[in-house]
Coordinates of C-alpha atoms and ligand atoms in Angstrom, one line a residue:
M1 CA -70.0 -86.0 67.1
A2 CA -69.0 -82.8 68.8
N3 CA -65.7 -84.4 69.7
T4 CA -65.1 -85.5 66.1
T5 CA -65.7 -81.9 64.9
A6 CA -63.4 -80.4 67.5
L7 CA -60.7 -83.0 66.6
A8 CA -61.0 -82.2 62.9
F9 CA -60.8 -78.5 63.6
F10 CA -57.8 -79.0 65.8
I11 CA -56.0 -81.0 63.1
F12 CA -56.9 -78.3 60.5
A13 CA -55.6 -75.5 62.7
Q14 CA -52.5 -77.4 63.5
G15 CA -51.9 -77.9 59.8
K16 CA -52.3 -74.2 59.1
Y17 CA -49.9 -73.4 62.0
N18 CA -47.3 -75.9 60.7
T19 CA -47.6 -74.3 57.2
L20 CA -47.1 -70.9 58.7
I21 CA -44.0 -72.1 60.6
F22 CA -42.8 -73.8 57.5
M23 CA -43.3 -70.6 55.4
D24 CA -41.6 -68.4 58.1
K25 CA -38.6 -70.7 57.9
K26 CA -38.5 -70.5 54.1
L27 CA -38.9 -66.7 54.2
E28 CA -36.0 -66.6 56.7
I29 CA -33.8 -68.5 54.4
L30 CA -34.7 -66.2 51.5
Q31 CA -34.1 -63.1 53.6
S32 CA -30.8 -64.4 54.7
K33 CA -29.7 -65.2 51.2
L34 CA -30.7 -61.8 49.9
A35 CA -28.9 -60.2 52.8
E36 CA -25.8 -62.2 52.0
A37 CA -26.1 -61.1 48.4
K38 CA -26.3 -57.5 49.4
L39 CA -23.0 -57.9 51.3
G40 CA -21.1 -58.7 48.1
G41 CA -17.5 -59.6 48.9
G42 CA -18.0 -58.6 52.6
Q43 CA -17.9 -55.5 54.8
N44 CA -14.1 -55.3 54.8
R45 CA -13.9 -55.1 51.0
M46 CA -16.8 -52.6 50.9
D47 CA -14.9 -50.5 53.4
A48 CA -11.8 -50.7 51.2
Q49 CA -13.9 -49.5 48.2
H50 CA -15.1 -46.5 50.3
K51 CA -11.6 -45.7 51.3
K52 CA -10.7 -45.3 47.7
G53 CA -13.4 -42.7 47.4
K54 CA -15.6 -45.1 45.4
L55 CA -19.2 -46.2 46.0
T56 CA -20.1 -49.9 46.0
A57 CA -22.0 -51.3 43.0
R58 CA -25.3 -51.3 45.0
E59 CA -24.8 -47.7 46.2
R60 CA -24.2 -46.7 42.6
V61 CA -27.4 -48.4 41.4
H62 CA -29.3 -46.9 44.3
F63 CA -28.3 -43.3 43.5
L64 CA -28.7 -43.7 39.7
L65 CA -32.2 -45.0 39.7
D66 CA -35.4 -43.4 41.0
E67 CA -36.1 -44.2 44.6
N68 CA -37.4 -47.8 45.1
S69 CA -37.6 -48.4 41.4
F70 CA -34.8 -51.0 41.2
E71 CA -35.8 -54.6 40.6
E72 CA -32.8 -56.9 40.8
I73 CA -32.4 -59.9 38.5
G74 CA -30.1 -62.8 39.4
A75 CA -29.1 -61.8 42.9
L76 CA -28.6 -65.5 43.8
V77 CA -26.4 -66.5 40.8
T78 CA -23.2 -68.2 41.7
H79 CA -20.2 -69.1 39.5
R80 CA -19.7 -72.7 38.3
S81 CA -15.9 -72.9 38.4
T82 CA -14.1 -75.4 40.6
D83 CA -10.4 -74.9 39.7
F84 CA -8.0 -73.2 42.2
G85 CA -10.3 -73.8 45.2
M86 CA -13.0 -71.7 43.6
A87 CA -15.8 -74.1 44.6
E88 CA -15.3 -73.0 48.2
Q89 CA -15.4 -69.3 47.3
Q90 CA -18.9 -68.4 46.4
F91 CA -20.5 -65.0 46.5
L92 CA -24.2 -64.6 45.7
G93 CA -24.6 -62.5 42.6
D94 CA -21.1 -63.4 41.4
G95 CA -19.7 -59.9 41.2
V96 CA -22.3 -58.0 39.2
V97 CA -25.6 -56.4 40.2
T98 CA -28.1 -56.5 37.4
G99 CA -31.7 -55.5 36.9
Y100 CA -34.0 -52.7 35.8
G101 CA -35.6 -49.5 37.2
T102 CA -36.4 -46.0 36.1
I103 CA -34.5 -42.7 35.8
N104 CA -36.9 -39.7 35.9
G105 CA -39.7 -42.2 35.4
R106 CA -38.2 -43.8 32.2
L107 CA -37.3 -47.5 32.1
V108 CA -33.6 -48.4 32.0
Y109 CA -31.7 -51.6 32.3
V110 CA -28.5 -51.6 34.3
F111 CA -25.5 -53.7 35.4
A112 CA -23.0 -52.6 38.0
Q113 CA -19.8 -54.6 38.5
D114 CA -19.0 -55.3 42.1
F115 CA -15.3 -54.8 42.8
T116 CA -15.7 -56.4 46.2
V117 CA -16.2 -59.8 44.6
F118 CA -13.0 -61.1 42.9
G119 CA -12.3 -57.5 41.9
G120 CA -15.5 -57.4 39.8
S121 CA -13.8 -59.8 37.4
L122 CA -15.9 -61.3 34.7
S123 CA -16.8 -65.0 35.0
E124 CA -18.9 -67.0 32.7
T125 CA -22.0 -66.6 34.9
H126 CA -21.2 -62.9 35.5
A127 CA -21.3 -62.4 31.7
E128 CA -24.5 -64.4 31.5
K129 CA -26.2 -62.0 33.9
I130 CA -25.1 -59.0 31.9
C131 CA -26.3 -60.7 28.6
K132 CA -29.6 -61.3 30.2
V133 CA -30.3 -57.6 30.9
M134 CA -28.9 -56.7 27.5
D135 CA -31.4 -59.0 25.8
L136 CA -34.2 -57.6 27.9
A137 CA -33.2 -54.1 27.1
V138 CA -33.2 -54.7 23.3
K139 CA -36.5 -56.7 23.4
N140 CA -38.2 -54.0 25.4
G141 CA -36.6 -51.0 23.8
A142 CA -35.0 -49.2 26.7
P143 CA -31.4 -47.9 27.3
L144 CA -28.7 -50.1 28.8
I145 CA -26.4 -48.5 31.4
G146 CA -23.2 -50.4 32.4
L147 CA -21.3 -49.3 35.5
N148 CA -17.9 -50.9 35.0
D149 CA -15.5 -51.6 37.8
S150 CA -13.6 -54.8 37.1
G151 CA -10.2 -56.5 37.1
G152 CA -11.1 -58.0 33.7
A153 CA -11.4 -61.6 32.8
R154 CA -11.8 -63.9 35.9
I155 CA -8.3 -65.4 35.8
Q156 CA -9.3 -68.7 37.5
E157 CA -11.8 -69.4 34.7
G158 CA -9.7 -69.0 31.6
V159 CA -11.4 -69.3 28.3
N160 CA -14.9 -69.5 29.9
S161 CA -14.4 -65.9 30.9
L162 CA -13.1 -64.8 27.4
G163 CA -16.2 -66.5 25.9
G164 CA -18.4 -64.4 28.3
Y165 CA -16.7 -61.2 27.1
A166 CA -17.3 -62.1 23.5
D167 CA -21.0 -62.9 24.2
I168 CA -21.3 -59.3 25.5
F169 CA -19.4 -57.8 22.6
Y170 CA -21.7 -59.5 20.2
R171 CA -24.7 -58.2 21.9
N172 CA -23.2 -54.6 22.0
V173 CA -23.1 -54.7 18.3
Q174 CA -26.6 -56.2 17.8
A175 CA -28.0 -53.5 20.2
S176 CA -26.1 -50.7 18.5
G177 CA -28.4 -48.2 16.9
V178 CA -31.4 -50.0 18.5
I179 CA -31.2 -48.8 22.1
P180 CA -28.8 -46.3 23.6
Q181 CA -25.9 -48.0 25.4
I182 CA -23.9 -46.0 27.9
S183 CA -20.8 -47.1 29.8
A184 CA -19.5 -45.5 33.0
I185 CA -16.0 -46.5 33.9
M186 CA -15.8 -46.3 37.6
G187 CA -12.7 -48.4 38.3
P188 CA -10.2 -50.5 36.4
C189 CA -11.0 -51.6 32.8
A190 CA -8.2 -53.4 31.1
G191 CA -7.4 -55.9 28.4
G192 CA -10.0 -56.8 25.9
A193 CA -12.6 -55.7 28.5
V194 CA -12.3 -52.2 27.1
Y195 CA -14.0 -53.2 23.9
S196 CA -17.5 -53.5 25.3
P197 CA -17.5 -49.9 26.4
A198 CA -15.8 -48.9 23.2
M199 CA -18.8 -50.3 21.2
T200 CA -21.4 -48.5 23.3
D201 CA -22.6 -45.0 22.4
F202 CA -21.0 -43.0 25.2
I203 CA -18.2 -43.6 27.7
M204 CA -17.9 -41.6 30.9
M205 CA -14.8 -42.0 33.1
V206 CA -14.4 -41.0 36.8
E207 CA -11.2 -38.9 37.3
G208 CA -8.6 -40.4 39.6
S209 CA -10.3 -43.7 40.1
S210 CA -10.8 -45.2 36.7
Y211 CA -8.6 -46.2 33.8
M212 CA -8.8 -48.0 30.5
F213 CA -6.1 -49.7 28.5
V214 CA -5.5 -52.7 26.3
T215 CA -2.2 -53.5 28.0
G216 CA -1.1 -52.0 31.3
P217 CA 2.1 -50.1 32.3
N218 CA 4.0 -53.3 33.0
V219 CA 3.5 -54.8 29.6
V220 CA 4.2 -51.4 28.0
K221 CA 7.5 -51.3 29.9
T222 CA 8.4 -54.8 28.7
V223 CA 7.5 -54.3 25.1
T224 CA 8.3 -50.7 24.4
N225 CA 10.6 -49.8 27.3
E226 CA 8.3 -46.8 28.1
E227 CA 7.8 -45.9 31.7
V228 CA 4.2 -44.7 32.2
T229 CA 1.7 -44.7 35.1
S230 CA -1.8 -46.1 34.8
E231 CA -3.2 -42.6 35.0
E232 CA -0.9 -41.3 32.2
L233 CA -1.6 -44.3 30.1
G234 CA -5.3 -44.6 30.4
G235 CA -6.8 -42.3 33.1
A236 CA -9.8 -40.1 32.5
S237 CA -8.0 -37.0 31.4
T238 CA -5.8 -38.9 29.0
H239 CA -8.8 -40.4 27.3
A240 CA -10.7 -37.2 27.4
S241 CA -8.0 -35.0 25.8
K242 CA -5.5 -37.3 24.0
S243 CA -7.3 -40.3 22.6
G244 CA -10.9 -39.2 22.7
V245 CA -11.9 -42.7 23.9
T246 CA -14.1 -41.2 26.7
H247 CA -16.8 -38.7 25.8
L248 CA -17.3 -37.3 29.3
T249 CA -15.4 -37.2 32.6
A250 CA -16.7 -36.9 36.1
S251 CA -15.0 -35.7 39.2
N252 CA -16.3 -38.5 41.4
D253 CA -18.9 -41.3 41.5
M254 CA -21.8 -39.0 42.4
D255 CA -20.9 -36.5 39.6
C256 CA -20.8 -39.4 37.2
I257 CA -24.3 -40.6 38.2
F258 CA -25.6 -37.0 37.9
K259 CA -24.1 -36.6 34.4
L260 CA -25.5 -40.1 33.3
K261 CA -29.0 -38.9 34.2
K262 CA -28.5 -35.6 32.4
L263 CA -27.2 -37.3 29.3
L264 CA -30.2 -39.6 29.2
S265 CA -32.6 -36.7 29.5
Y266 CA -31.7 -35.7 25.9
I267 CA -32.0 -39.2 24.4
P268 CA -35.0 -41.3 23.4
Q269 CA -35.6 -44.8 24.7
N270 CA -34.9 -46.5 21.4
C271 CA -34.5 -46.0 17.7
A272 CA -38.3 -45.9 17.1
D273 CA -38.9 -43.3 19.8
K274 CA -38.4 -39.5 20.0
A275 CA -36.4 -37.7 22.6
P276 CA -38.5 -36.3 25.5
T277 CA -39.6 -32.7 25.1
L278 CA -39.8 -30.2 27.9
P279 CA -42.8 -27.8 28.0
Y280 CA -42.0 -24.5 26.5
E281 CA -44.1 -21.4 25.7
L282 CA -42.9 -19.3 22.8
G283 CA -42.2 -15.7 23.7
D284 CA -39.9 -13.1 22.2
E285 CA -37.3 -15.3 20.7
Y286 CA -35.0 -12.5 19.4
R287 CA -31.5 -12.5 20.9
D288 CA -29.9 -9.1 20.3
L289 CA -26.5 -10.2 21.6
L290 CA -26.0 -12.4 18.5
N291 CA -25.8 -9.3 16.3
S292 CA -22.6 -8.2 18.0
I293 CA -20.7 -11.5 18.3
I294 CA -18.8 -11.7 15.0
P295 CA -15.6 -9.5 15.1
E296 CA -15.1 -6.9 12.4
N297 CA -11.9 -8.5 11.3
A298 CA -12.7 -11.9 9.7
N299 CA -9.4 -13.3 11.0
H300 CA -10.3 -12.6 14.6
P301 CA -11.7 -15.4 16.7
Y302 CA -14.9 -15.5 18.7
D303 CA -16.4 -18.2 20.9
I304 CA -18.9 -20.4 19.1
K305 CA -20.2 -21.5 22.5
A306 CA -21.5 -17.9 23.0
V307 CA -23.4 -18.4 19.8
I308 CA -24.8 -21.8 21.0
A309 CA -25.8 -20.2 24.3
G310 CA -27.5 -17.4 22.4
I311 CA -29.5 -19.8 20.3
T312 CA -30.5 -22.6 22.6
D313 CA -32.7 -22.7 25.7
A314 CA -31.0 -21.3 28.8
E315 CA -28.4 -23.6 30.4
S316 CA -29.4 -26.5 28.2
F317 CA -26.1 -27.1 26.3
F318 CA -24.6 -30.5 27.3
E319 CA -21.2 -30.8 25.7
I320 CA -19.7 -34.1 24.6
H321 CA -16.0 -34.6 24.0
E322 CA -15.3 -31.2 25.5
Q323 CA -11.5 -31.6 25.8
Y324 CA -10.9 -33.5 22.6
A325 CA -10.5 -31.9 19.1
E326 CA -11.6 -28.5 20.5
N327 CA -11.7 -27.0 17.0
I328 CA -15.1 -28.6 16.7
V329 CA -17.8 -28.4 19.4
V330 CA -20.5 -31.1 19.7
G331 CA -23.2 -31.7 22.2
F332 CA -26.9 -31.8 23.0
A333 CA -29.1 -28.8 23.8
R334 CA -32.8 -27.9 23.8
L335 CA -34.5 -25.5 21.5
A336 CA -38.0 -24.5 22.8
G337 CA -37.9 -27.7 24.8
R338 CA -36.9 -30.0 21.9
S339 CA -33.7 -32.0 22.1
I340 CA -31.2 -31.3 19.3
G341 CA -27.7 -32.3 18.5
I342 CA -25.2 -29.5 17.7
V343 CA -22.1 -29.6 15.6
A344 CA -20.2 -26.3 15.5
N345 CA -16.8 -25.2 14.2
Q346 CA -14.9 -23.3 17.0
P347 CA -13.0 -20.3 15.7
M348 CA -11.2 -20.0 19.1
N349 CA -9.3 -23.2 18.4
L350 CA -7.2 -23.6 15.2
A351 CA -9.5 -21.1 13.6
G352 CA -12.2 -23.9 13.5
V353 CA -10.4 -25.8 10.8
L354 CA -11.4 -29.4 10.1
D355 CA -8.7 -32.0 10.8
V356 CA -8.5 -35.7 11.5
N357 CA -9.6 -35.7 15.1
S358 CA -12.4 -33.1 14.7
S359 CA -13.8 -35.0 11.7
K360 CA -13.9 -38.3 13.6
K361 CA -15.4 -36.6 16.7
A362 CA -18.2 -34.9 14.7
A363 CA -18.9 -37.9 12.5
R364 CA -19.5 -40.2 15.5
F365 CA -21.8 -37.6 17.1
V366 CA -23.8 -37.1 13.9
R367 CA -24.2 -40.9 13.5
F368 CA -25.5 -41.2 17.1
C369 CA -28.0 -38.4 16.6
D370 CA -29.2 -40.0 13.4
C371 CA -29.6 -43.4 15.0
F372 CA -31.8 -42.0 17.7
N373 CA -33.9 -39.4 15.8
I374 CA -32.3 -36.3 17.3
P375 CA -32.4 -33.4 14.8
L376 CA -29.1 -31.8 13.9
L377 CA -28.0 -28.1 14.0
V378 CA -24.7 -27.2 12.4
L379 CA -23.1 -23.9 13.1
E380 CA -20.5 -23.3 10.4
D381 CA -17.4 -21.1 10.5
V382 CA -14.7 -23.1 8.8
P383 CA -11.6 -22.0 6.9
G384 CA -11.2 -25.4 5.3
F385 CA -9.2 -28.6 6.0
L386 CA -5.9 -28.4 7.9
P387 CA -3.0 -28.8 5.5
G388 CA 0.3 -30.7 6.3
T389 CA 2.1 -34.0 6.2
D390 CA 0.8 -34.9 9.7
Q391 CA -2.7 -34.6 8.5
E392 CA -2.2 -36.3 5.1
W393 CA -0.2 -39.2 6.7
N394 CA -2.9 -39.6 9.3
A395 CA -5.5 -40.0 6.6
I396 CA -7.4 -36.7 6.6
I397 CA -8.8 -38.0 3.4
T398 CA -10.4 -41.0 5.0
N399 CA -11.3 -39.3 8.2
G400 CA -12.7 -36.2 6.6
A401 CA -14.8 -38.6 4.5
K402 CA -16.3 -40.0 7.7
L403 CA -17.9 -36.7 8.4
L404 CA -19.1 -36.2 4.8
Y405 CA -20.5 -39.7 4.9
A406 CA -22.2 -39.3 8.3
F407 CA -24.0 -36.1 7.2
S408 CA -24.9 -37.5 3.8
E409 CA -26.5 -40.6 5.3
A410 CA -28.4 -38.8 8.1
T411 CA -32.1 -38.7 7.7
V412 CA -33.0 -36.6 10.8
P413 CA -34.0 -33.0 10.3
R414 CA -30.8 -31.1 9.5
I415 CA -30.3 -27.3 9.5
T416 CA -27.1 -25.3 8.9
V417 CA -26.4 -21.8 9.9
I418 CA -23.2 -20.3 8.3
T419 CA -22.1 -17.7 10.8
R420 CA -18.9 -16.6 8.9
K421 CA -16.6 -18.7 6.8
A422 CA -17.6 -21.6 4.6
Y423 CA -14.6 -22.4 2.5
G424 CA -13.5 -25.1 0.1
G425 CA -14.4 -28.8 0.7
A426 CA -15.4 -27.9 4.2
Y427 CA -18.3 -26.0 2.8
D428 CA -19.6 -29.2 1.2
V429 CA -18.9 -31.4 4.2
M430 CA -20.5 -29.2 6.9
N431 CA -24.1 -30.2 6.2
S432 CA -24.4 -28.3 2.9
K433 CA -27.7 -28.3 1.0
H434 CA -26.0 -30.5 -1.6
I435 CA -25.6 -33.4 0.8
G436 CA -29.1 -33.3 2.1
A437 CA -29.5 -30.5 4.7
D438 CA -33.1 -29.4 4.9
M439 CA -32.6 -25.7 5.7
N440 CA -29.5 -23.6 5.2
F441 CA -29.3 -20.2 6.7
A442 CA -26.4 -17.7 6.5
W443 CA -25.7 -14.6 8.5
P444 CA -25.1 -11.4 6.4
G445 CA -21.3 -11.5 7.0
A446 CA -20.9 -15.1 5.7
E447 CA -18.1 -15.8 3.2
I448 CA -18.9 -18.8 1.0
A449 CA -16.1 -19.5 -1.5
V450 CA -13.5 -21.9 -2.7
M451 CA -10.9 -20.3 -0.5
G452 CA -10.0 -17.0 1.2
A453 CA -9.5 -13.9 -0.9
K454 CA -5.7 -13.7 -0.4
G455 CA -5.0 -17.3 -1.3
A456 CA -7.3 -17.2 -4.3
S457 CA -5.8 -13.9 -5.7
E458 CA -2.3 -15.2 -5.3
I459 CA -3.2 -18.2 -7.5
I460 CA -5.5 -16.8 -10.2
F461 CA -3.9 -13.4 -10.6
K462 CA -0.3 -14.6 -10.1
K463 CA 1.0 -13.4 -13.5
E464 CA -0.7 -10.0 -13.2
I465 CA 0.6 -9.5 -9.6
D466 CA 4.2 -10.5 -10.6
A467 CA 4.1 -8.1 -13.6
A468 CA 2.8 -5.1 -11.6
A469 CA 5.1 -2.2 -10.6
D470 CA 3.8 -2.6 -7.0
P471 CA 3.0 -6.3 -6.5
A472 CA 1.7 -5.8 -2.9
A473 CA -0.7 -3.1 -4.0
K474 CA -1.9 -5.2 -6.9
L475 CA -2.4 -8.2 -4.6
A476 CA -4.5 -6.0 -2.2
E477 CA -6.6 -4.7 -5.1
K478 CA -7.2 -8.2 -6.5
E479 CA -8.0 -9.5 -3.0
R480 CA -10.6 -6.8 -2.6
Q481 CA -12.1 -7.6 -6.0
Y482 CA -12.3 -11.3 -5.1
A483 CA -13.7 -10.6 -1.6
D484 CA -16.4 -8.3 -3.1
T485 CA -17.4 -11.0 -5.5
F486 CA -17.3 -14.0 -3.3
A487 CA -16.9 -13.1 0.4
N488 CA -20.6 -12.8 1.0
P489 CA -23.6 -15.1 1.2
Y490 CA -25.5 -13.7 -1.8
R491 CA -23.9 -15.8 -4.6
A492 CA -24.9 -18.9 -2.7
A493 CA -28.4 -17.5 -1.9
A494 CA -28.9 -16.6 -5.6
R495 CA -28.3 -20.3 -6.5
G496 CA -30.6 -21.5 -3.7
F497 CA -27.7 -23.2 -1.9
I498 CA -28.6 -20.9 1.0
D499 CA -32.4 -20.7 1.7
E500 CA -32.3 -17.5 3.6
V501 CA -29.8 -14.8 4.8
I502 CA -31.0 -13.9 8.3
Q503 CA -30.2 -11.5 11.0
P504 CA -28.1 -13.1 13.7
R505 CA -30.6 -11.9 16.4
D506 CA -33.4 -13.8 14.6
T507 CA -31.6 -17.1 14.4
R508 CA -33.2 -18.7 17.4
R509 CA -36.7 -17.9 16.2
K510 CA -36.0 -19.1 12.7
L511 CA -34.6 -22.4 14.0
I512 CA -37.5 -23.1 16.4
K513 CA -39.9 -22.6 13.4
A514 CA -37.8 -24.6 11.0
F515 CA -37.3 -27.6 13.3
A516 CA -41.0 -27.6 14.1
M517 CA -41.7 -27.5 10.3
L518 CA -39.4 -30.5 9.9
E519 CA -40.8 -32.5 12.8
N520 CA -42.4 -35.2 10.6
K521 CA -39.6 -35.5 8.1
A522 CA -39.5 -38.9 6.5
V523 CA -36.9 -40.1 4.1
A524 CA -36.8 -43.5 2.2
R525 CA -33.4 -44.9 1.5
P526 CA -32.6 -47.5 -1.2
K527 CA -32.8 -51.1 0.2
R528 CA -29.3 -52.4 1.0
K529 CA -27.6 -54.4 3.7
H530 CA -25.6 -51.5 5.0
G531 CA -23.4 -48.7 3.6
N532 CA -19.6 -48.9 3.7
V533 CA -18.5 -46.1 6.0
P534 CA -14.9 -45.1 5.3
L535 CA -13.6 -46.5 8.6
Ligands
LIG601 C1 -9.8 -62.8 39.5 C2 -9.2 -60.9 40.5 C3 -8.9 -60.3 39.2 C4 -9.1 -61.1 38.1 C5 -8.5 -58.8 40.7 N1 -8.9 -59.9 41.4 N2 -8.5 -59.1 39.4 N3 -9.7 -62.1 40.6 N4 -9.6 -62.4 38.3 N5 -8.9 -60.7 36.9 C6 -9.1 -60.0 42.8 C7 -7.8 -60.0 43.6 O1 -7.3 -61.3 43.7 C8 -8.3 -59.5 44.9 O2 -9.0 -60.6 45.6 C9 -9.4 -58.5 44.6 O3 -9.8 -58.9 43.3 C10 -9.0 -57.1 44.6 O4 -7.8 -57.1 43.8 P1 -6.5 -56.2 44.3 O5 -5.4 -56.6 43.4 O6 -6.3 -56.5 45.8 O7 -7.0 -54.8 44.1 P2 -6.2 -53.5 43.6 O8 -4.9 -53.4 44.3 O9 -7.1 -52.4 43.7 O10 -5.8 -53.8 42.1 C11 -6.9 -54.0 41.1 C12 -6.3 -54.5 39.8 C13 -5.5 -55.8 40.1 C14 -5.4 -53.4 39.2 C15 -7.5 -54.7 38.9 O11 -6.2 -56.7 40.8 C16 -5.1 -56.4 38.8 O12 -4.2 -56.0 38.1 N6 -5.9 -57.5 38.4 C17 -5.5 -58.3 37.3 C18 -5.9 -57.5 36.1 C19 -5.8 -58.4 34.8 O13 -4.7 -58.6 34.4 N7 -6.9 -58.9 34.3 C20 -6.9 -59.7 33.1 C21 -6.9 -58.7 32.0 S1 -7.0 -59.5 30.5 P3 -9.1 -60.7 47.2 O14 -9.7 -62.0 47.5 O15 -7.7 -60.4 47.7 O16 -10.0 -59.5 47.6 C22 -8.5 -59.5 30.2 C23 -8.8 -60.2 29.0 C24 -10.2 -59.8 28.6 O17 -9.3 -59.0 30.9 C25 -10.3 -60.2 27.1 C26 -11.7 -60.0 26.6 C27 -11.6 -60.2 25.1

């Protein structure tokens, strides 16, 4: 009996031991596969990436997310293509690292293309991995961040790859306005591949190592005979200043990652959420400096960014599209800890006039803020729309209408402060009371009229001026008369188009209180499929 028990125990222990050995082997296989996946396209290609001053996909994810927060999805995915000897060339993960983690404790979904695997090119399975995290991001209401570094469609896969791109494009559109989508371009991005980033909310490009174009320099040379480098055609500074395709630029990969985190800090997780608020205790909110910012001569410029700095929380302004259409300034800031979006005419550039590019830039920003419940502050000093054939032939009518439309449809809390000029159609467009602004303030020197006193006098008093013995003196007299009547905020205040004329030094305090008062604003819009923005 004792022998039988001992034998049974021996067999049981042996079984356990075998199971352990068996599991050890299985774990070894798993570990070796995960280690292989981590190597991407191999050490040599990773070294080559570093030599170009770029981080690898995994390093980028590591620095972007909170320590130990990243959970990878699909590390063992492989492509399914067999043409051109592809069956023998398998890299675990297939050129894109996907998963989720946190940034400052907030959930995000991320994909990072791995240039060390077939140049980060997009295969059918690579696209499926991206689509998987996009679907999760939408279902769970958290931002999607794409770190792009890719040679485009996986050439060996043909139409399978193109289909993969289209699957991503479709999801970009379905996710638009539901969750924030942010694209960092950290390497090449060419061909139709540029259209996924273009449909996301923000693009950030790394200077010197990234470019975006639909057709590269060689095709350009063949078709148009133009000689242009990749950098000139679609580098970060080109898209930041000339085309406006990129909203932000970064000096290197780490700067890009830092700016991505900063951008996210102003933005809510999804369209039903509110942006994070920083703790703030109200104190003396007067800013005396603001009383002396506007020059005596109304034709002299001043820097609207000094006004922004005087109104918002210290060091909180995060400018978007800084080098593009500089006659309008847009960006995020905090007011007593609350996230706001700012749209401000810039008198330092083209006198702050509205033109094609500034209208498009501001309209896009207003629509983003409205999608994601970020209240809007407008600082207005605008002499009108820019005249000229260039503007008319480039559709200032349609493009100006974009801004008018964007403000008119926005339901977030909206406040305007007229710091100086509010002339002509631009008065209406720049978040006037008439198109749904909630609170409209003006500084005492504000001029709210159809046009400037000189232009107005030349038109309406033309006959009188022409008939005068001294036409110049007559014009000056009429100009004064017109300015006394209209170049002030009181006509508009008398009609209720301006809610209050305020001291500049009191602007911050007024805005903090007004935005708090508007915190629970709710607007019902008529039921419809969607409006028809003048695209
Ligand atoms: C497969 C690719 C690839 C691609 C690069 N590789 N692009 N593999 N499909 N699209 C591979 C290379 O063979 C190489 O493999 C490795 O990636 C690195 O490429 P290099 O050329 O050595 O690197 P570099 O000199 O830095 O040049 C990068 C590059 C260049 C500028 C991106 O590779 C390039 O021009 N690639 C082709 C770009 C392109 O035309 N793509 C299609 C665009 S059309 P090894 O094994 O040597 O490391 C498109 C349509 C999308 O994308 C439409 C969507 C609607």
